[in-house]
Short mmCIF file of C-alpha atoms and ligand atoms in Angstrom, two decimals:
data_model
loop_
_atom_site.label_atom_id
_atom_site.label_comp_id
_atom_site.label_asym_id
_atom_site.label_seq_id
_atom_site.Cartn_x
_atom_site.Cartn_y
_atom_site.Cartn_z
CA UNK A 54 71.77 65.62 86.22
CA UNK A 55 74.65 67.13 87.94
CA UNK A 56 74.87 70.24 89.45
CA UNK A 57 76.77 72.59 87.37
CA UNK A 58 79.81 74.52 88.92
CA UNK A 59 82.09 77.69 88.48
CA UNK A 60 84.92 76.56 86.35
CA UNK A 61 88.38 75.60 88.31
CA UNK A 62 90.17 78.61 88.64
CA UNK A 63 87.41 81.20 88.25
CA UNK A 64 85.38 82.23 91.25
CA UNK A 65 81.82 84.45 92.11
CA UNK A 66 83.22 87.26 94.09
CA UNK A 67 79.96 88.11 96.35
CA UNK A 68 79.44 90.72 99.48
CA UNK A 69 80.78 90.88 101.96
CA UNK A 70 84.16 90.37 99.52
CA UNK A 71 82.64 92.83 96.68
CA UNK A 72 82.80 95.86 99.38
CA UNK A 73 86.28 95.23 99.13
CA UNK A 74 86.43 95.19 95.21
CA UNK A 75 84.49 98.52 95.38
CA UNK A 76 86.77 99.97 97.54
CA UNK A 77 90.04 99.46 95.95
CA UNK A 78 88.46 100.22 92.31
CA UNK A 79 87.26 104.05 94.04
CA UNK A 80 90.57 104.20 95.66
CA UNK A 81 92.48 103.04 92.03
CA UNK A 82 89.96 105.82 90.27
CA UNK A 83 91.31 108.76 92.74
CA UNK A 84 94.84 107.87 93.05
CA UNK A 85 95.47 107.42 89.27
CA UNK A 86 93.51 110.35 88.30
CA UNK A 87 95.45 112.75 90.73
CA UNK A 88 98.54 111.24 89.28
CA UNK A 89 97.21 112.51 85.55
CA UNK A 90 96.30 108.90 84.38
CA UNK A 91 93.41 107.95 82.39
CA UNK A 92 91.98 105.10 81.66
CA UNK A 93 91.91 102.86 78.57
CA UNK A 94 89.52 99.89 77.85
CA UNK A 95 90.96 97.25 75.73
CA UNK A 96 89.46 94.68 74.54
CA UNK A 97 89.35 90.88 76.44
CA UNK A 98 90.59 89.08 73.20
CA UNK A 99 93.11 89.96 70.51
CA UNK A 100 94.95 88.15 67.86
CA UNK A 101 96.97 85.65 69.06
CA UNK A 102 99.83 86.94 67.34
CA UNK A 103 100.18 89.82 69.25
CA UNK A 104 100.61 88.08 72.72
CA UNK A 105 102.64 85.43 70.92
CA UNK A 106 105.07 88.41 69.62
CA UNK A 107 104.71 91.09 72.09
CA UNK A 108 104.77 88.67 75.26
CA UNK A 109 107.26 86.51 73.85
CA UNK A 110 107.36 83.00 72.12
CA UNK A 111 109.48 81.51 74.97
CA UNK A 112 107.72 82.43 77.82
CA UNK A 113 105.24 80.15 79.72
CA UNK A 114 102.55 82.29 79.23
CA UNK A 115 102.94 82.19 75.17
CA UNK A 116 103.77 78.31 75.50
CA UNK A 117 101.89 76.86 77.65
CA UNK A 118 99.40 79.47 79.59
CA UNK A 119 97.43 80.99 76.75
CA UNK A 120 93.65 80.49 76.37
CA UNK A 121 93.52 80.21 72.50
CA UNK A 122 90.77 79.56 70.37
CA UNK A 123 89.56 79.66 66.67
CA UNK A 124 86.33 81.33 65.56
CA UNK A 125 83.86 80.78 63.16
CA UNK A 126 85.83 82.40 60.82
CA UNK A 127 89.34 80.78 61.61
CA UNK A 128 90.71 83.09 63.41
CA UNK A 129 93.08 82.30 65.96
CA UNK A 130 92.22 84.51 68.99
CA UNK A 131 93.41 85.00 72.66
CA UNK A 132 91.70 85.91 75.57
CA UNK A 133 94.53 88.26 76.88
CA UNK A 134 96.72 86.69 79.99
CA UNK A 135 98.18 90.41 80.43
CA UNK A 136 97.19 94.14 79.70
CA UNK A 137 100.98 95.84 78.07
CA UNK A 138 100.09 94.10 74.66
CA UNK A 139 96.77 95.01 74.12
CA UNK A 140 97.47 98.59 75.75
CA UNK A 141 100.76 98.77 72.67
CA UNK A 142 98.71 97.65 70.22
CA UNK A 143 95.73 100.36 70.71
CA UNK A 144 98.58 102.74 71.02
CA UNK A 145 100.09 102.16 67.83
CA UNK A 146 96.69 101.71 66.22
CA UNK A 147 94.94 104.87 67.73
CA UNK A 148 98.45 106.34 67.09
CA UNK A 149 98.29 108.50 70.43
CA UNK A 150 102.35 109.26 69.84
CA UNK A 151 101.32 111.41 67.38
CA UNK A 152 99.85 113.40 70.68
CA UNK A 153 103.39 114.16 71.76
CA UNK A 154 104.24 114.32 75.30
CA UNK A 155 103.80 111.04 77.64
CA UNK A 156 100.62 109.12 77.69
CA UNK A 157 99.65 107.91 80.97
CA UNK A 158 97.13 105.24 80.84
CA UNK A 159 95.57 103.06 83.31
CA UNK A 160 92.91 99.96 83.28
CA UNK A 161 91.41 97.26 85.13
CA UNK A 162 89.81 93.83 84.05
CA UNK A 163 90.28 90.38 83.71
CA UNK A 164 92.87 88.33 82.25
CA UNK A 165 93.50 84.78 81.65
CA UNK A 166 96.08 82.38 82.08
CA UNK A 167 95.89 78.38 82.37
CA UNK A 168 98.04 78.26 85.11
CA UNK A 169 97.36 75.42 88.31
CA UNK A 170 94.97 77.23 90.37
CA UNK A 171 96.00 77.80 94.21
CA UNK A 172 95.35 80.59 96.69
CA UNK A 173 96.14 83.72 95.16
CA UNK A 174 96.67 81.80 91.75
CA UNK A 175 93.89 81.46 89.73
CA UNK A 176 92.91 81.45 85.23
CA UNK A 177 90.71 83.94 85.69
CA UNK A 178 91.56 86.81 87.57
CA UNK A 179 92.03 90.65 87.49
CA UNK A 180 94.49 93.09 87.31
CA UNK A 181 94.87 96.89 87.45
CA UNK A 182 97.99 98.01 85.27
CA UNK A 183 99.28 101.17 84.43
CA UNK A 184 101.09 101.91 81.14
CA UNK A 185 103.16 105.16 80.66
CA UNK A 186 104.62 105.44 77.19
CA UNK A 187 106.89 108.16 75.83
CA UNK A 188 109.43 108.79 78.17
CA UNK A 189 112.95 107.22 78.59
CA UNK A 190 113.62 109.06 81.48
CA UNK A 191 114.19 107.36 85.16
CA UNK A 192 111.66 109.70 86.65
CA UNK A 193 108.84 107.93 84.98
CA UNK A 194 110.17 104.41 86.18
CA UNK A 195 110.45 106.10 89.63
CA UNK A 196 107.17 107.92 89.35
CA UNK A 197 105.41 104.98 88.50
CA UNK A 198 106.45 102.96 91.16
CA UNK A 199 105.85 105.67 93.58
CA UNK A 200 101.97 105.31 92.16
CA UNK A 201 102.10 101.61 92.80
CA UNK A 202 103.14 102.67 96.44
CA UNK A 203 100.88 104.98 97.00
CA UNK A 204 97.74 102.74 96.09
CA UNK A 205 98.58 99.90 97.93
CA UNK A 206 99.18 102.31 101.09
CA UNK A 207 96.33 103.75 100.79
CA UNK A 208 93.96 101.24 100.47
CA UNK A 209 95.94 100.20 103.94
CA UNK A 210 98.69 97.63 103.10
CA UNK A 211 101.85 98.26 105.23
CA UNK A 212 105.30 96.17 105.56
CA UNK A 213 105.40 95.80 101.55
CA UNK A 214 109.02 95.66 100.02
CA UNK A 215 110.05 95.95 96.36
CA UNK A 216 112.31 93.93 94.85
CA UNK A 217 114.48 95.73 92.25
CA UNK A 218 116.93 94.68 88.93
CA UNK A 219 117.82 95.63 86.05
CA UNK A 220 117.50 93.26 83.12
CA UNK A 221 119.48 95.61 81.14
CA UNK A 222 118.84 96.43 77.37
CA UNK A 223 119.09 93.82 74.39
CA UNK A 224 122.14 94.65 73.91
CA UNK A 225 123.28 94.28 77.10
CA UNK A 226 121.79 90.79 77.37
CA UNK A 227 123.20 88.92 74.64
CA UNK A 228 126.23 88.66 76.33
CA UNK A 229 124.78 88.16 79.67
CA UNK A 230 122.60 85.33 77.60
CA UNK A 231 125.88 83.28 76.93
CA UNK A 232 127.47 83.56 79.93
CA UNK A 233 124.62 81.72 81.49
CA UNK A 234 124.66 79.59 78.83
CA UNK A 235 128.02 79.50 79.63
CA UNK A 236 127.51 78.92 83.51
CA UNK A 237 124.51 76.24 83.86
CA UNK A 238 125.85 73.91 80.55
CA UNK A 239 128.26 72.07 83.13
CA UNK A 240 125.23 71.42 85.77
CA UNK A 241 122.87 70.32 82.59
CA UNK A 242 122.15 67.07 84.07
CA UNK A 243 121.24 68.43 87.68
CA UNK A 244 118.62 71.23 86.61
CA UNK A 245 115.18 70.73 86.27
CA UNK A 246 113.39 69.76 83.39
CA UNK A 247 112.06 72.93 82.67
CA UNK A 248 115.54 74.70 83.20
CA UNK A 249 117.12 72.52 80.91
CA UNK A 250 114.26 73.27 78.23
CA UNK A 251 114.98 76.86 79.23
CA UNK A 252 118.97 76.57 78.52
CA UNK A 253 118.37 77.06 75.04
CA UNK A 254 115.36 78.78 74.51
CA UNK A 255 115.22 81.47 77.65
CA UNK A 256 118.32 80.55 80.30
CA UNK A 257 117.68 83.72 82.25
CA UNK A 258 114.11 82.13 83.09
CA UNK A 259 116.33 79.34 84.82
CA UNK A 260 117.14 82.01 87.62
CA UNK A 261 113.40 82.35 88.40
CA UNK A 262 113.39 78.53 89.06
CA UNK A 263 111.45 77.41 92.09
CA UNK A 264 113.35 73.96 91.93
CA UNK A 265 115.72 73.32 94.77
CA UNK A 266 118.75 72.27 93.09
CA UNK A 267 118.29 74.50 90.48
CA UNK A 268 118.43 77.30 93.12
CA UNK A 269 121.32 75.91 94.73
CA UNK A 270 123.13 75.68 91.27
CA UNK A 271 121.78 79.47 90.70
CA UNK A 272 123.57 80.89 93.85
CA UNK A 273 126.46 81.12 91.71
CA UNK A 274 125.48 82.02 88.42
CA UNK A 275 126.35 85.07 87.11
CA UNK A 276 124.26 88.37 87.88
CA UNK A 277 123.09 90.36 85.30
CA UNK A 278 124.64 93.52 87.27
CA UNK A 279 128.03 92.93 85.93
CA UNK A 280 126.88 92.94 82.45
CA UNK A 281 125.07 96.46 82.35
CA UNK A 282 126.84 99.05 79.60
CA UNK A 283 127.11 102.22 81.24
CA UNK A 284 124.20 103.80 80.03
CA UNK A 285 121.77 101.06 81.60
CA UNK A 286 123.78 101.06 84.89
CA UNK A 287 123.43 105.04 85.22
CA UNK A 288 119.40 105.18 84.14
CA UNK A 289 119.40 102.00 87.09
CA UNK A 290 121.28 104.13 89.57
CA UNK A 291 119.09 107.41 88.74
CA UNK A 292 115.84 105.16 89.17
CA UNK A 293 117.59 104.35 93.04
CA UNK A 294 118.66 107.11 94.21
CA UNK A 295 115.13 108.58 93.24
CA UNK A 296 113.38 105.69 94.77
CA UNK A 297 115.45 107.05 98.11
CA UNK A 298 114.35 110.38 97.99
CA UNK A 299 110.72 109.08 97.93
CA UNK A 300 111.60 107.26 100.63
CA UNK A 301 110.24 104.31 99.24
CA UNK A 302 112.51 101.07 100.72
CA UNK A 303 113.74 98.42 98.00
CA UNK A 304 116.28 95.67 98.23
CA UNK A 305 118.19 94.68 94.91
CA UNK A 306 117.68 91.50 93.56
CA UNK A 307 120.08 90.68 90.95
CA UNK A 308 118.00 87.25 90.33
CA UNK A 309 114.81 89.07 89.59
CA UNK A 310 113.67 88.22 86.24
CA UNK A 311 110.11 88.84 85.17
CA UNK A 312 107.82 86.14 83.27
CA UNK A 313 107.51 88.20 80.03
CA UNK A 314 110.08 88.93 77.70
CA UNK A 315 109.61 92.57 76.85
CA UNK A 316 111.33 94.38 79.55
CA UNK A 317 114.67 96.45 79.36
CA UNK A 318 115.95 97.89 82.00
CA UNK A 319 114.19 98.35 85.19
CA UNK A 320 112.32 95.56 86.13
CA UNK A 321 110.53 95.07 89.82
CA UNK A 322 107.72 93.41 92.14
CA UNK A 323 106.33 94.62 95.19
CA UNK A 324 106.35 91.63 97.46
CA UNK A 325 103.92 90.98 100.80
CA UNK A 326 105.17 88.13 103.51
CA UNK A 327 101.60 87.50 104.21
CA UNK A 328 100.98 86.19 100.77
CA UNK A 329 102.98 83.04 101.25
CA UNK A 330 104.18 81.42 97.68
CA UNK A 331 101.97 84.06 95.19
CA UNK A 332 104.20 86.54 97.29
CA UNK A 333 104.06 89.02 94.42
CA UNK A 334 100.94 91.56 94.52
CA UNK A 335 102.69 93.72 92.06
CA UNK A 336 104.94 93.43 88.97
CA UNK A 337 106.42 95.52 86.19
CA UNK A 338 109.24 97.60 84.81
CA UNK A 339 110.52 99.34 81.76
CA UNK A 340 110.11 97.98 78.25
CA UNK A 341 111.66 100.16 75.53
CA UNK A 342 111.15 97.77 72.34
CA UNK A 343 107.69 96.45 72.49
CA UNK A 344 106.29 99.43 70.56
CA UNK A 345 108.68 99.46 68.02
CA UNK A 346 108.24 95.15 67.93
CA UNK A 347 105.01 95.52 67.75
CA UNK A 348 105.56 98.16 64.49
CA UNK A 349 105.22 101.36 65.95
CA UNK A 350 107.48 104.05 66.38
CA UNK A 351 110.38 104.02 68.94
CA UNK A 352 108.81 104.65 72.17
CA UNK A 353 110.25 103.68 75.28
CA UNK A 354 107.72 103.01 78.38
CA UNK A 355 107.48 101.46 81.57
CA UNK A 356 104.65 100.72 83.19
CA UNK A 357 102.86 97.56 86.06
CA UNK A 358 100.17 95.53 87.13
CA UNK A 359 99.14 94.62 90.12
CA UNK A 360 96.80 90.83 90.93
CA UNK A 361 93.98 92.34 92.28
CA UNK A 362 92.77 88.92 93.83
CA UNK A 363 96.07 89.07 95.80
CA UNK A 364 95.50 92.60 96.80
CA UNK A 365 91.78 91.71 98.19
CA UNK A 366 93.92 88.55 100.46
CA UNK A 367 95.99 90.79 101.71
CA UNK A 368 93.34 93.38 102.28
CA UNK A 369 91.24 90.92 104.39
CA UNK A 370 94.20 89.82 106.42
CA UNK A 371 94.83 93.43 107.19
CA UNK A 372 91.40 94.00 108.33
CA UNK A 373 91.71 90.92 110.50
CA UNK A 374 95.17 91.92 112.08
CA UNK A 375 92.83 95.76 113.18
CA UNK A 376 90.10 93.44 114.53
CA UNK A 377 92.69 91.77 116.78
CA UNK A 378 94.30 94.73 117.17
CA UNK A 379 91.11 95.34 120.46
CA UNK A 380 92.72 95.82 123.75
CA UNK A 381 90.04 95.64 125.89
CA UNK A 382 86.09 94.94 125.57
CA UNK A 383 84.47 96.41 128.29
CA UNK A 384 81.47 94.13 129.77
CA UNK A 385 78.52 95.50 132.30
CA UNK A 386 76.01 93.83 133.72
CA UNK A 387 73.19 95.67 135.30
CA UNK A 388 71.18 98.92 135.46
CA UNK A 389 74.18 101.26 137.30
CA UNK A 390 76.89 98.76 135.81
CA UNK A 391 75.65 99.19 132.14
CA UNK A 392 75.93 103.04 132.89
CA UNK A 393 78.82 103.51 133.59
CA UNK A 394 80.24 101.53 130.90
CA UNK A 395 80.06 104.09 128.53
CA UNK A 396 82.16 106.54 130.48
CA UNK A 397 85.16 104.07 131.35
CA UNK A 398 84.94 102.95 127.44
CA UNK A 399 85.67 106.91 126.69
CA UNK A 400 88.26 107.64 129.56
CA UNK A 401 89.97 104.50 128.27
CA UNK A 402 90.04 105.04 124.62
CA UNK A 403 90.61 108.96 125.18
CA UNK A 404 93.92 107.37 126.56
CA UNK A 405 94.34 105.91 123.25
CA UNK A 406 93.49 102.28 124.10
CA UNK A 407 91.35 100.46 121.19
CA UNK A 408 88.24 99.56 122.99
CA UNK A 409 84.71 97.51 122.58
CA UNK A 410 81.91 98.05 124.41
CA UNK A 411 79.67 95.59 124.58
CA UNK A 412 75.38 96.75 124.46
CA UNK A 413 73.99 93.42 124.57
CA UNK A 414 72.96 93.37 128.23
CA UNK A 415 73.54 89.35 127.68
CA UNK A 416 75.07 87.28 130.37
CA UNK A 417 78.43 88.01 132.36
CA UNK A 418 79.38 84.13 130.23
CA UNK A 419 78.01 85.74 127.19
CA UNK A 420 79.45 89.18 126.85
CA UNK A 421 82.88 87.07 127.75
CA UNK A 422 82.90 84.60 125.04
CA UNK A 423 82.35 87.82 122.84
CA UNK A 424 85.39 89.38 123.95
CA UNK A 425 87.35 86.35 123.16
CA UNK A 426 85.64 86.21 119.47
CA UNK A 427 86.80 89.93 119.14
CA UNK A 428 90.28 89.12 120.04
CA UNK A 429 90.48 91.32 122.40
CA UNK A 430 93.78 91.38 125.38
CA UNK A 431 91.80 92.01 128.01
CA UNK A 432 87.88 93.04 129.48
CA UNK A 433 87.00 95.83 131.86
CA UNK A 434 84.08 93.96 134.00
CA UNK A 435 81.43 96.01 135.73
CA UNK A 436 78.58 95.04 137.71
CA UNK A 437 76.98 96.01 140.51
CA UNK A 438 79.74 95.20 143.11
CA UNK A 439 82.26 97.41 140.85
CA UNK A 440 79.57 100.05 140.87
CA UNK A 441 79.45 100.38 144.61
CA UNK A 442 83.21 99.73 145.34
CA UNK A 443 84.26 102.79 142.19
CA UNK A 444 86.27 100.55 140.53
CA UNK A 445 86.77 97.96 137.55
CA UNK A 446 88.06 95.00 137.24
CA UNK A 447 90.56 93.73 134.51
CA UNK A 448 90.70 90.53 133.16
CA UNK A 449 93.61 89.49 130.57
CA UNK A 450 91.82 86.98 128.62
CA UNK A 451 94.97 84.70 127.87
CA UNK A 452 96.54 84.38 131.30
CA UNK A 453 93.37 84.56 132.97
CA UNK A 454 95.04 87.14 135.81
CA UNK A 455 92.38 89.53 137.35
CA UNK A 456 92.76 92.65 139.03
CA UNK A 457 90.78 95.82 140.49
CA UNK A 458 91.77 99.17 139.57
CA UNK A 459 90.02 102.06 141.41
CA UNK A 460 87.88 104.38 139.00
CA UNK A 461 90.12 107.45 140.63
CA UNK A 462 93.10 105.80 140.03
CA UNK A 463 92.51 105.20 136.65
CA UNK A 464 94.64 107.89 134.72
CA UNK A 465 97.88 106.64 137.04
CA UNK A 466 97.07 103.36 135.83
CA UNK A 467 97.27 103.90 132.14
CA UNK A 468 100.76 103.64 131.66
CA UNK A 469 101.08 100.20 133.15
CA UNK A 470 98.09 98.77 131.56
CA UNK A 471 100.00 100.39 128.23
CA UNK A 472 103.07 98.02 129.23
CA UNK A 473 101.58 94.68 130.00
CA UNK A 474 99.65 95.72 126.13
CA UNK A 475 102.58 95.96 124.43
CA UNK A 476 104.83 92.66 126.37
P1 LIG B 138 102.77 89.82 85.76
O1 LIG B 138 103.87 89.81 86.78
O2 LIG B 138 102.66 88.65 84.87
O3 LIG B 138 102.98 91.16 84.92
O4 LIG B 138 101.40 90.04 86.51
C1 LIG B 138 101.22 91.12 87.39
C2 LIG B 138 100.50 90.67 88.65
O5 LIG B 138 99.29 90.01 88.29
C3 LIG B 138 101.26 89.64 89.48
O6 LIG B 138 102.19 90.27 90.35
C4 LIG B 138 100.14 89.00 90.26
O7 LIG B 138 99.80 89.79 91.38
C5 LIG B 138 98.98 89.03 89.26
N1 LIG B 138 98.82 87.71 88.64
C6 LIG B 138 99.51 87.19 87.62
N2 LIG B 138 99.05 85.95 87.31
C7 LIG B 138 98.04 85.69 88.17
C8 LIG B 138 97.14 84.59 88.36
N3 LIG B 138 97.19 83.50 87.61
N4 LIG B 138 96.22 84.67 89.35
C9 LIG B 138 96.16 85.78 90.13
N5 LIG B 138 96.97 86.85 89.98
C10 LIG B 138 97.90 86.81 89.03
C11 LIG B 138 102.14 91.55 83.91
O8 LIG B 138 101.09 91.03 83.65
C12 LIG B 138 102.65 92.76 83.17
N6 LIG B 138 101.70 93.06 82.08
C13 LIG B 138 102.81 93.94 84.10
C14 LIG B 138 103.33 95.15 83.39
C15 LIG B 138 102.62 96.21 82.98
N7 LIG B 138 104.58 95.35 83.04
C16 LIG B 138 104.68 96.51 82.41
N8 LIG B 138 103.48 97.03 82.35
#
């Protein structure tokens, strides 16, 4: 009999990985609950209709993504591939407007989507979302995205950049609708097949294309900007000039349209490089009508979710980048050598250089292949000879170059050794 296996696209998260799960679910737990969120638990499968409705009928996750079943009692049911429906439902259900004032609510779990499975891609995986409902106002799109900032900082991602749009309201899109319509009919027979479904059914989808010559046709189409009644383009410009003040750095991107078809409005990712093709770790924006789709009252919200699977890829990468990030990995070999390590390890790193010290009391061969494992620029050798002569001697491990700095003439040497770091 066959071994049986973790289904494709689901994965056993184990330690040393589930240290970093823990860590970014305390750091979620802290950071949300300063920001006056609390958390909601929805449950992993709803009707179908409400994904089909709320999501939207034309998207790929309604059409083609969904993992949909029928129970014993006929019932067609969804394990949920996102969090906003299930979080509108409970809020109409639970009726929580009838609280008054703006409900900030955040959760964490696994969704489901039959998508292909790559890195960062997968039918199983988890997200943490926030949803806050009950305010129109560009402070809470700001806000929000400000929370998304802060998280990811802290749990120590730099270099991230969010990509901002406005999609605009309904009203604002039904023109914009046609003149796409308008714009891609003529280049019909050049798009993909997927964009040419998409003409009909969803054309601004066809700007999210990942096709080449659909891409090239979409440099040209026309941007959704242009098309923005004056109330949407002042609530977008309020949202910017906000996200300035926080300091937090965007770049427009007029071709940003997200995968579900309740947003209005404000609509963004936060984007890493180091990701590769799943380049988004974060996505979200405003969505006025889903509520009131979905039969509640009219409450306009905004709200995101980040891939926490991406997050823990980036996370890792990170912590390999500060492992690298060694500048020298001091080595001793015998009794007065192994010393005196310690003290050069703490006049160097009181200079603020990142250093290693190595305690084996191994080999001069051994302690050396260690340094190169660690990554580190250069090691600080001391044996006997050293001890004698009162000095050290530097090795940079990539060029192989060797020289003897006198222990008294270390502090004079710093800021040299700080150059040849940094070349
Ligand atoms: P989404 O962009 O579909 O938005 O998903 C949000 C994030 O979930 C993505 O940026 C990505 O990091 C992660 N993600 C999505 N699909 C996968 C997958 N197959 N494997 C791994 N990670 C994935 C939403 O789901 C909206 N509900 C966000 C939102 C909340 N908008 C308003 N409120």
């Amino acid at each position: 009999m066959s071994s049986l296996q973790v289904t494709r696209g689901t994965r056993d998260i184990l330690a040393p990985e589930i240290y970093c799960w823990q860590q970014l679910e305390a750091t979620a737990r802290q950071i949300l609950s300063q920001a006056a969120y609390t958390e909601i638990r929805t449950p992993i499968f709803e009707a179908t209709e409400l994904f089909a409705r709320g999501i939207g009928e034309a998207t790929d996750i309604v059409g083609k993504e969904m993992y949909t079943f029928s129970d014993r009692g006929d019932r067609s049911l969804t394990l949920r591939p996102e969090g906003t429906a299930g979080v509108a439902r409970s809020f109409i259900e639970n009726k929580l407007f009838a609280q008054g004032g703006v409900q900030r609510l955040w959760y964490m779990g696994a969704m489901f989507r039959y998508e292909r499975p790559q890195a960062g891609r997968q039918r199983q995986f988890h997200q943490l979302g926030v949803e806050v409902l009950g305010s129109a106002d560009p402070r809470a799109d700001a806000e929000a995205i400000a929370i998304a900032s802060d998280f990811l900082r802290s749990v120590g991602l730099k270099d991230l950049v969010v990509d901002l749009n406005s999609v605009g309201s309904a009203e604002d899109r039904v023109e914009y609708r046609q003149a796409l319509v308008d714009y891609f009919t003529p280049y019909v027979a050049e798009l993909d097949q997927d964009s040419r479904d998409r003409l009909t059914r969803n054309p601004l989808r066809i700007l999210d294309s990942k096709d080449k010559r659909t891409q090239e046709i979409c440099q040209d189409a026309p941007s959704i900007l242009n098309y923005l009644s004056a109330e949407s383009q002042q609530h977008f410009e309020q949202v910017q000039t906000l996200l300035i003040d926080l300091k937090i750095a965007y770049r427009l991107n007029p071709r940003l349209v997200r995968g579900l078809d309740y947003y209005t409005r404000t609509a963004f990712e936060i984007q890493s490089n180091l990701l590769g093709a799943q380049s988004a770790v974060c996505g979200g924006g405003r969505y006025d009508r889903l509520i009131s789709e979905l039969g509640g009252a009219d409450v306009p919200a905004v709200g995101w979710a980040i891939g926490l699977e991406r997050l823990v890829i980036l996370m890792q990468q990170v912590a390999e980048q500060k492992l690298s990030e060694i500048d020298f990995y001091v080595i001793s070999r015998g009794e007065q050598a192994e010393s005196k390590s310690l003290s050069i390890a703490q006049l160097f790193r009181q200079a603020g250089f990142c250093v290693e010290l190595d305690l084996s009391g191994a080999k001069f061969d051994k302690q050396f292949k260690r340094a190169s494992n660690a990554n580190a620029k250069a090691a600080i050798v001391i044996g006997d000879s050293e001890v004698q002569m009162q000095q050290i001697q530097i090795k940079w491990l990539q060029s192989g170059e060797q020289e003897a700095i006198a222990i008294d003439d270390l502090s004079s040497a710093f800021e040299a050794l700080k150059q040849k770091l940094s070349s």
